[in-house]
Amino acid sequence: MIYVVLAHPYPSQSRANRALVDALRDLPEVEVCSLYDRYPDFDIDVVAEQAALARAELVVWMHPVYWYSVPGLLKHWFDKVFAYGWAYGDGSAALSGKDCLWVASTGGTLEAYAATGIHERPFGDFARPIEETARFCRMNWLEPFIVHGAHEIGEAELAAHAARLRERLQGWLAARDDRAGHSP
Ligand SMILES: Cc1cc2nc3c(=O)[nH]c(=O)nc-3n(C[C@H](O)[C@H](O)[C@H](O)COP(=O)(O)O)c2cc1C
């Protein structure tokens, strides 16, 4: 299955992430966990999260970028769920070989993420800790799916991004089925 970990502190106020996650909900095998809905007190059920990850072949981290990083509860989720002896270390490899897709939205435009832009660096520079978190746990880091300028893009452009993300997951499912030799 595909485990979509959505980390938006105010899901009902989201525009970009809501459009993205809504485009995936009815795909086969997709399970969405809205972290802030499920764990409003930050008391993460580590056993349940690890069980969901164990069942997943593709893990999606979806969130708005906050201060060049992930919202606090997703960071806490990494800290608790990616435990020593389970995700890494001591011969453990619970996440090894699973695909990982990072889906993020930014307020900053692509131009803002340039050497001459307000953020002074390409967006890829800020991706490194997230990418390395996946790689350290021996996950396969897929090409990230980033929506820049989330406040500026219109409804049609946002809908196009959402459709592109849906196609991306449909493509992943089809490729997985081909590899496994079972029909979709
Ligand atoms: C606390 C906070 C920090 C933010 N930090 C950044 C940032 O570092 N870089 C950026 O491009 N946008 C930043 N933003 C803008 C959000 O990324 C943007 O509002 C979000 O992607 C829009 O998605 P949504 O419609 O799902 O809420 C920040 C917004 C908030 C509220």
GROMACS .gro file of N, CA, C and O in nm, residues 41-142:
model
  408
   41ASP      N    1  -0.232   1.605   2.021
   41ASP     CA    2  -0.150   1.630   2.140
   41ASP      C    3  -0.006   1.581   2.122
   41ASP      O    4   0.069   1.570   2.219
   42PHE      N    5   0.031   1.552   1.998
   42PHE     CA    6   0.168   1.506   1.964
   42PHE      C    7   0.200   1.369   2.024
   42PHE      O    8   0.316   1.328   2.026
   43ASP      N    9   0.100   1.298   2.074
   43ASP     CA   10   0.124   1.167   2.136
   43ASP      C   11   0.113   1.059   2.029
   43ASP      O   12   0.011   0.992   2.016
   44ILE      N   13   0.221   1.042   1.957
   44ILE     CA   14   0.219   0.953   1.840
   44ILE      C   15   0.214   0.807   1.882
   44ILE      O   16   0.286   0.764   1.973
   45ASP      N   17   0.128   0.731   1.816
   45ASP     CA   18   0.120   0.586   1.838
   45ASP      C   19   0.230   0.522   1.754
   45ASP      O   20   0.210   0.491   1.636
   46VAL      N   21   0.344   0.502   1.815
   46VAL     CA   22   0.462   0.455   1.741
   46VAL      C   23   0.437   0.316   1.682
   46VAL      O   24   0.473   0.288   1.568
   47VAL      N   25   0.374   0.229   1.760
   47VAL     CA   26   0.350   0.092   1.712
   47VAL      C   27   0.260   0.094   1.589
   47VAL      O   28   0.287   0.025   1.489
   48ALA      N   29   0.155   0.176   1.593
   48ALA     CA   30   0.063   0.184   1.478
   48ALA      C   31   0.133   0.243   1.357
   48ALA      O   32   0.114   0.196   1.243
   49GLU      N   33   0.215   0.345   1.379
   49GLU     CA   34   0.285   0.407   1.265
   49GLU      C   35   0.387   0.310   1.205
   49GLU      O   36   0.399   0.300   1.082
   50GLN      N   37   0.458   0.240   1.290
   50GLN     CA   38   0.555   0.143   1.237
   50GLN      C   39   0.485   0.030   1.163
   50GLN      O   40   0.534  -0.018   1.060
   51ALA      N   41   0.368  -0.010   1.213
   51ALA     CA   42   0.292  -0.116   1.145
   51ALA      C   43   0.245  -0.068   1.007
   51ALA      O   44   0.250  -0.143   0.909
   52ALA      N   45   0.200   0.056   1.000
   52ALA     CA   46   0.157   0.111   0.871
   52ALA      C   47   0.275   0.119   0.774
   52ALA      O   48   0.263   0.082   0.656
   53LEU      N   49   0.389   0.163   0.825
   53LEU     CA   50   0.507   0.172   0.739
   53LEU      C   51   0.554   0.033   0.694
   53LEU      O   52   0.597   0.016   0.580
   54ALA      N   53   0.541  -0.063   0.782
   54ALA     CA   54   0.582  -0.200   0.746
   54ALA      C   55   0.498  -0.253   0.630
   54ALA      O   56   0.547  -0.327   0.544
   55ARG      N   57   0.370  -0.211   0.627
   55ARG     CA   58   0.281  -0.258   0.519
   55ARG      C   59   0.303  -0.181   0.390
   55ARG      O   60   0.263  -0.225   0.283
   56ALA      N   61   0.362  -0.062   0.399
   56ALA     CA   62   0.373   0.025   0.283
   56ALA      C   63   0.489  -0.016   0.192
   56ALA      O   64   0.593  -0.059   0.238
   57GLU      N   65   0.466   0.002   0.062
   57GLU     CA   66   0.576  -0.010  -0.035
   57GLU      C   67   0.624   0.127  -0.078
   57GLU      O   68   0.738   0.144  -0.118
   58LEU      N   69   0.533   0.224  -0.073
   58LEU     CA   70   0.567   0.363  -0.103
   58LEU      C   71   0.520   0.450   0.013
   58LEU      O   72   0.405   0.438   0.057
   59VAL      N   73   0.610   0.533   0.061
   59VAL     CA   74   0.576   0.625   0.170
   59VAL      C   75   0.583   0.767   0.113
   59VAL      O   76   0.684   0.804   0.050
   60VAL      N   77   0.476   0.843   0.135
   60VAL     CA   78   0.470   0.981   0.086
   60VAL      C   79   0.470   1.075   0.207
   60VAL      O   80   0.388   1.059   0.297
   61TRP      N   81   0.563   1.169   0.208
   61TRP     CA   82   0.562   1.274   0.310
   61TRP      C   83   0.509   1.400   0.243
   61TRP      O   84   0.570   1.449   0.147
   62MET      N   85   0.397   1.450   0.292
   62MET     CA   86   0.334   1.565   0.227
   62MET      C   87   0.312   1.676   0.331
   62MET      O   88   0.254   1.653   0.437
   63HIS      N   89   0.358   1.797   0.297
   63HIS     CA   90   0.345   1.905   0.395
   63HIS      C   91   0.378   2.040   0.331
   63HIS      O   92   0.449   2.045   0.229
   64PRO      N   93   0.332   2.149   0.393
   64PRO     CA   94   0.383   2.280   0.355
   64PRO      C   95   0.522   2.298   0.416
   64PRO      O   96   0.547   2.248   0.527
   65VAL      N   97   0.610   2.365   0.346
   65VAL     CA   98   0.743   2.393   0.402
   65VAL      C   99   0.730   2.506   0.504
   65VAL      O  100   0.673   2.611   0.475
   66TYR      N  101   0.778   2.479   0.623
   66TYR     CA  102   0.778   2.579   0.731
   66TYR      C  103   0.923   2.602   0.773
   66TYR      O  104   0.991   2.509   0.815
   67TRP      N  105   0.966   2.724   0.765
   67TRP     CA  106   1.102   2.760   0.803
   67TRP      C  107   1.203   2.662   0.743
   67TRP      O  108   1.283   2.604   0.813
   68TYR      N  109   1.191   2.644   0.613
   68TYR     CA  110   1.286   2.564   0.535
   68TYR      C  111   1.288   2.418   0.577
   68TYR      O  112   1.387   2.348   0.550
   69SER      N  113   1.184   2.373   0.639
   69SER     CA  114   1.186   2.236   0.690
   69SER      C  115   1.043   2.181   0.697
   69SER      O  116   0.953   2.233   0.631
   70VAL      N  117   1.026   2.078   0.777
   70VAL     CA  118   0.896   2.015   0.792
   70VAL      C  119   0.823   2.077   0.912
   70VAL      O  120   0.887   2.123   1.007
   71PRO      N  121   0.689   2.078   0.913
   71PRO     CA  122   0.617   2.122   1.033
   71PRO      C  123   0.656   2.035   1.154
   71PRO      O  124   0.696   1.919   1.140
   72GLY      N  125   0.643   2.094   1.273
   72GLY     CA  126   0.695   2.032   1.395
   72GLY      C  127   0.649   1.889   1.419
   72GLY      O  128   0.728   1.805   1.465
   73LEU      N  129   0.524   1.859   1.389
   73LEU     CA  130   0.474   1.724   1.420
   73LEU      C  131   0.536   1.619   1.327
   73LEU      O  132   0.553   1.504   1.368
   74LEU      N  133   0.570   1.657   1.205
   74LEU     CA  134   0.637   1.560   1.118
   74LEU      C  135   0.779   1.534   1.169
   74LEU      O  136   0.827   1.420   1.168
   75LYS      N  137   0.844   1.637   1.215
   75LYS     CA  138   0.977   1.617   1.275
   75LYS      C  139   0.967   1.524   1.396
   75LYS      O  140   1.048   1.432   1.414
   76HIS      N  141   0.865   1.546   1.478
   76HIS     CA  142   0.843   1.461   1.596
   76HIS      C  143   0.814   1.317   1.554
   76HIS      O  144   0.860   1.222   1.617
   77TRP      N  145   0.738   1.304   1.444
   77TRP     CA  146   0.707   1.170   1.390
   77TRP      C  147   0.836   1.099   1.350
   77TRP      O  148   0.856   0.981   1.382
   78PHE      N  149   0.926   1.169   1.282
   78PHE     CA  150   1.056   1.108   1.250
   78PHE      C  151   1.128   1.066   1.378
   78PHE      O  152   1.181   0.956   1.389
   79ASP      N  153   1.132   1.157   1.474
   79ASP     CA  154   1.207   1.131   1.598
   79ASP      C  155   1.155   1.007   1.671
   79ASP      O  156   1.233   0.929   1.728
   80LYS      N  157   1.023   0.990   1.673
   80LYS     CA  158   0.964   0.879   1.749
   80LYS      C  159   0.957   0.749   1.668
   80LYS      O  160   0.984   0.641   1.719
   81VAL      N  161   0.916   0.760   1.542
   81VAL     CA  162   0.884   0.640   1.464
   81VAL      C  163   1.010   0.577   1.404
   81VAL      O  164   1.023   0.454   1.399
   82PHE      N  165   1.103   0.660   1.362
   82PHE     CA  166   1.226   0.608   1.300
   82PHE      C  167   1.327   0.576   1.411
   82PHE      O  168   1.431   0.640   1.425
   83ALA      N  169   1.294   0.476   1.487
   83ALA     CA  170   1.368   0.446   1.608
   83ALA      C  171   1.491   0.359   1.580
   83ALA      O  172   1.491   0.278   1.486
   84TYR      N  173   1.590   0.376   1.666
   84TYR     CA  174   1.709   0.290   1.661
   84TYR      C  175   1.666   0.145   1.684
   84TYR      O  176   1.583   0.116   1.770
   85GLY      N  177   1.721   0.057   1.606
   85GLY     CA  178   1.686  -0.085   1.621
   85GLY      C  179   1.563  -0.123   1.541
   85GLY      O  180   1.525  -0.239   1.535
   86TRP      N  181   1.498  -0.023   1.481
   86TRP     CA  182   1.384  -0.050   1.392
   86TRP      C  183   1.412   0.008   1.253
   86TRP      O  184   1.416  -0.064   1.155
   87ALA      N  185   1.435   0.137   1.249
   87ALA     CA  186   1.460   0.202   1.120
   87ALA      C  187   1.607   0.200   1.082
   87ALA      O  188   1.640   0.202   0.964
   88TYR      N  189   1.691   0.201   1.182
   88TYR     CA  190   1.836   0.205   1.156
   88TYR      C  191   1.909   0.143   1.274
   88TYR      O  192   1.854   0.132   1.383
   89GLY      N  193   2.033   0.102   1.249
   89GLY     CA  194   2.120   0.054   1.356
   89GLY      C  195   2.089  -0.087   1.400
   89GLY      O  196   1.978  -0.137   1.382
   90ASP      N  197   2.190  -0.150   1.457
   90ASP     CA  198   2.174  -0.282   1.516
   90ASP      C  199   2.119  -0.383   1.415
   90ASP      O  200   2.040  -0.471   1.451
   91GLY      N  201   2.161  -0.368   1.290
   91GLY     CA  202   2.117  -0.462   1.186
   91GLY      C  203   1.974  -0.445   1.140
   91GLY      O  204   1.923  -0.525   1.060
   92SER      N  205   1.906  -0.343   1.190
   92SER     CA  206   1.764  -0.326   1.154
   92SER      C  207   1.749  -0.262   1.017
   92SER      O  208   1.836  -0.187   0.972
   93ALA      N  209   1.640  -0.294   0.952
   93ALA     CA  210   1.620  -0.242   0.817
   93ALA      C  211   1.472  -0.241   0.782
   93ALA      O  212   1.432  -0.278   0.672
   94ALA      N  213   1.387  -0.196   0.876
   94ALA     CA  214   1.243  -0.203   0.854
   94ALA      C  215   1.198  -0.122   0.732
   94ALA      O  216   1.097  -0.154   0.670
   95LEU      N  217   1.273  -0.018   0.698
   95LEU     CA  218   1.232   0.069   0.588
   95LEU      C  219   1.312   0.043   0.460
   95LEU      O  220   1.285   0.104   0.357
   96SER      N  221   1.405  -0.046   0.471
   96SER     CA  222   1.496  -0.070   0.358
   96SER      C  223   1.420  -0.112   0.233
   96SER      O  224   1.334  -0.200   0.238
   97GLY      N  225   1.452  -0.047   0.122
   97GLY     CA  226   1.393  -0.084  -0.007
   97GLY      C  227   1.257  -0.022  -0.034
   97GLY      O  228   1.204  -0.035  -0.145
   98LYS      N  229   1.200   0.048   0.063
   98LYS     CA  230   1.070   0.112   0.039
   98LYS      C  231   1.094   0.243  -0.037
   98LYS      O  232   1.192   0.313  -0.012
   99ASP      N  233   1.004   0.275  -0.128
   99ASP     CA  234   1.015   0.400  -0.201
   99ASP      C  235   0.966   0.515  -0.114
   99ASP      O  236   0.873   0.498  -0.033
  100CYS      N  237   1.026   0.631  -0.132
  100CYS     CA  238   0.989   0.749  -0.053
  100CYS      C  239   0.969   0.868  -0.147
  100CYS      O  240   1.060   0.903  -0.223
  101LEU      N  241   0.851   0.926  -0.141
  101LEU     CA  242   0.822   1.044  -0.224
  101LEU      C  243   0.793   1.163  -0.134
  101LEU      O  244   0.702   1.158  -0.051
  102TRP      N  245   0.869   1.267  -0.153
  102TRP     CA  246   0.851   1.391  -0.075
  102TRP      C  247   0.767   1.487  -0.158
  102TRP      O  248   0.803   1.522  -0.270
  103VAL      N  249   0.653   1.526  -0.100
  103VAL     CA  250   0.561   1.620  -0.166
  103VAL      C  251   0.550   1.742  -0.076
  103VAL      O  252   0.505   1.731   0.038
  104ALA      N  253   0.594   1.857  -0.125
  104ALA     CA  254   0.593   1.976  -0.040
  104ALA      C  255   0.546   2.098  -0.119
  104ALA      O  256   0.563   2.105  -0.240
  105SER      N  257   0.486   2.191  -0.045
  105SER     CA  258   0.448   2.319  -0.106
  105SER      C  259   0.527   2.429  -0.038
  105SER      O  260   0.559   2.420   0.081
  106THR      N  261   0.558   2.532  -0.115
  106THR     CA  262   0.631   2.645  -0.058
  106THR      C  263   0.558   2.775  -0.091
  106THR      O  264   0.495   2.786  -0.197
  107GLY      N  265   0.570   2.872  -0.002
  107GLY     CA  266   0.520   3.005  -0.033
  107GLY      C  267   0.611   3.070  -0.136
  107GLY      O  268   0.566   3.141  -0.226
  108GLY      N  269   0.740   3.045  -0.124
  108GLY     CA  270   0.838   3.103  -0.215
  108GLY      C  271   0.825   3.048  -0.356
  108GLY      O  272   0.798   2.930  -0.376
  109THR      N  273   0.844   3.137  -0.453
  109THR     CA  274   0.841   3.094  -0.593
  109THR      C  275   0.975   3.031  -0.629
  109THR      O  276   1.073   3.041  -0.554
  110LEU      N  277   0.981   2.971  -0.747
  110LEU     CA  278   1.108   2.914  -0.795
  110LEU      C  279   1.214   3.023  -0.802
  110LEU      O  280   1.331   3.001  -0.767
  111GLU      N  281   1.176   3.143  -0.846
  111GLU     CA  282   1.272   3.255  -0.857
  111GLU      C  283   1.323   3.295  -0.718
  111GLU      O  284   1.438   3.336  -0.702
  112ALA      N  285   1.236   3.285  -0.618
  112ALA     CA  286   1.279   3.320  -0.482
  112ALA      C  287   1.384   3.222  -0.431
  112ALA      O  288   1.466   3.255  -0.345
  113TYR      N  289   1.379   3.099  -0.484
  113TYR     CA  290   1.479   2.998  -0.448
  113TYR      C  291   1.589   2.995  -0.555
  113TYR      O  292   1.607   2.897  -0.625
  114ALA      N  293   1.659   3.106  -0.566
  114ALA     CA  294   1.774   3.117  -0.657
  114ALA      C  295   1.879   3.198  -0.582
  114ALA      O  296   1.849   3.263  -0.481
  115ALA      N  297   2.000   3.195  -0.632
  115ALA     CA  298   2.110   3.268  -0.565
  115ALA      C  299   2.075   3.416  -0.548
  115ALA      O  300   2.112   3.479  -0.449
  116THR      N  301   2.001   3.470  -0.644
  116THR     CA  302   1.966   3.612  -0.640
  116THR      C  303   1.829   3.635  -0.574
  116THR      O  304   1.786   3.749  -0.559
  117GLY      N  305   1.763   3.528  -0.537
  117GLY     CA  306   1.628   3.540  -0.479
  117GLY      C  307   1.632   3.560  -0.328
  117GLY      O  308   1.738   3.554  -0.265
  118ILE      N  309   1.514   3.581  -0.271
  118ILE     CA  310   1.505   3.615  -0.129
  118ILE      C  311   1.557   3.503  -0.039
  118ILE      O  312   1.608   3.528   0.071
  119HIS      N  313   1.545   3.378  -0.086
  119HIS     CA  314   1.592   3.265  -0.005
  119HIS      C  315   1.739   3.229  -0.032
  119HIS      O  316   1.793   3.138   0.032
  120GLU      N  317   1.799   3.292  -0.133
  120GLU     CA  318   1.944   3.290  -0.157
  120GLU      C  319   2.003   3.157  -0.203
  120GLU      O  320   2.122   3.150  -0.230
  121ARG      N  321   1.922   3.053  -0.203
  121ARG     CA  322   1.975   2.921  -0.240
  121ARG      C  323   1.870   2.846  -0.321
  121ARG      O  324   1.751   2.867  -0.301
  122PRO      N  325   1.917   2.752  -0.403
  122PRO     CA  326   1.820   2.666  -0.470
  122PRO      C  327   1.744   2.582  -0.368
  122PRO      O  328   1.799   2.546  -0.263
  123PHE      N  329   1.619   2.553  -0.399
  123PHE     CA  330   1.536   2.481  -0.302
  123PHE      C  331   1.599   2.346  -0.265
  123PHE      O  332   1.585   2.299  -0.152
  124GLY      N  333   1.668   2.285  -0.362
  124GLY     CA  334   1.730   2.154  -0.337
  124GLY      C  335   1.823   2.154  -0.217
  124GLY      O  336   1.840   2.052  -0.151
  125ASP      N  337   1.883   2.270  -0.188
  125ASP     CA  338   1.972   2.276  -0.072
  125ASP      C  339   1.897   2.247   0.057
  125ASP      O  340   1.953   2.190   0.152
  126PHE      N  341   1.771   2.289   0.062
  126PHE     CA  342   1.693   2.270   0.185
  126PHE      C  343   1.636   2.128   0.195
  126PHE      O  344   1.588   2.087   0.299
  127ALA      N  345   1.642   2.057   0.083
  127ALA     CA  346   1.587   1.920   0.081
  127ALA      C  347   1.681   1.820   0.146
  127ALA      O  348   1.639   1.710   0.183
  128ARG      N  349   1.808   1.857   0.160
  128ARG     CA  350   1.910   1.760   0.200
  128ARG      C  351   1.877   1.683   0.329
  128ARG      O  352   1.890   1.561   0.331
  129PRO      N  353   1.838   1.749   0.438
  129PRO     CA  354   1.812   1.671   0.562
  129PRO      C  355   1.697   1.572   0.546
  129PRO      O  356   1.700   1.463   0.605
  130ILE      N  357   1.599   1.610   0.465
  130ILE     CA  358   1.483   1.521   0.447
  130ILE      C  359   1.524   1.402   0.360
  130ILE      O  360   1.494   1.287   0.391
  131GLU      N  361   1.597   1.434   0.254
  131GLU     CA  362   1.645   1.326   0.166
  131GLU      C  363   1.736   1.230   0.244
  131GLU      O  364   1.723   1.108   0.233
  132GLU      N  365   1.823   1.286   0.324
  132GLU     CA  366   1.918   1.200   0.396
  132GLU      C  367   1.849   1.117   0.502
  132GLU      O  368   1.893   1.006   0.535
  133THR      N  369   1.741   1.169   0.559
  133THR     CA  370   1.662   1.090   0.655
  133THR      C  371   1.614   0.961   0.588
  133THR      O  372   1.623   0.851   0.645
  134ALA      N  373   1.564   0.976   0.465
  134ALA     CA  374   1.516   0.858   0.392
  134ALA      C  375   1.633   0.767   0.356
  134ALA      O  376   1.628   0.645   0.378
  135ARG      N  377   1.738   0.826   0.303
  135ARG     CA  378   1.851   0.743   0.257
  135ARG      C  379   1.920   0.672   0.374
  135ARG      O  380   1.965   0.558   0.360
  136PHE      N  381   1.929   0.741   0.487
  136PHE     CA  382   1.993   0.680   0.605
  136PHE      C  383   1.920   0.553   0.646
  136PHE      O  384   1.981   0.457   0.696
  137CYS      N  385   1.788   0.553   0.623
  137CYS     CA  386   1.706   0.434   0.656
  137CYS      C  387   1.694   0.341   0.536
  137CYS      O  388   1.609   0.252   0.534
  138ARG      N  389   1.776   0.366   0.437
  138ARG     CA  390   1.788   0.281   0.318
  138ARG      C  391   1.660   0.275   0.235
  138ARG      O  392   1.625   0.173   0.176
  139MET      N  393   1.588   0.387   0.236
  139MET     CA  394   1.472   0.399   0.147
  139MET      C  395   1.520   0.448   0.010
  139MET      O  396   1.627   0.508  -0.001
  140ASN      N  397   1.438   0.422  -0.092
  140ASN     CA  398   1.469   0.473  -0.227
  140ASN      C  399   1.410   0.613  -0.240
  140ASN      O  400   1.287   0.629  -0.237
  141TRP      N  401   1.494   0.712  -0.252
  141TRP     CA  402   1.450   0.852  -0.262
  141TRP      C  403   1.406   0.880  -0.405
  141TRP      O  404   1.488   0.878  -0.498
  142LEU      N  405   1.277   0.905  -0.423
  142LEU     CA  406   1.225   0.935  -0.558
  142LEU      C  407   1.237   1.085  -0.585
  142LEU      O  408   1.256   1.165  -0.494
   0.00000   0.00000   0.00000
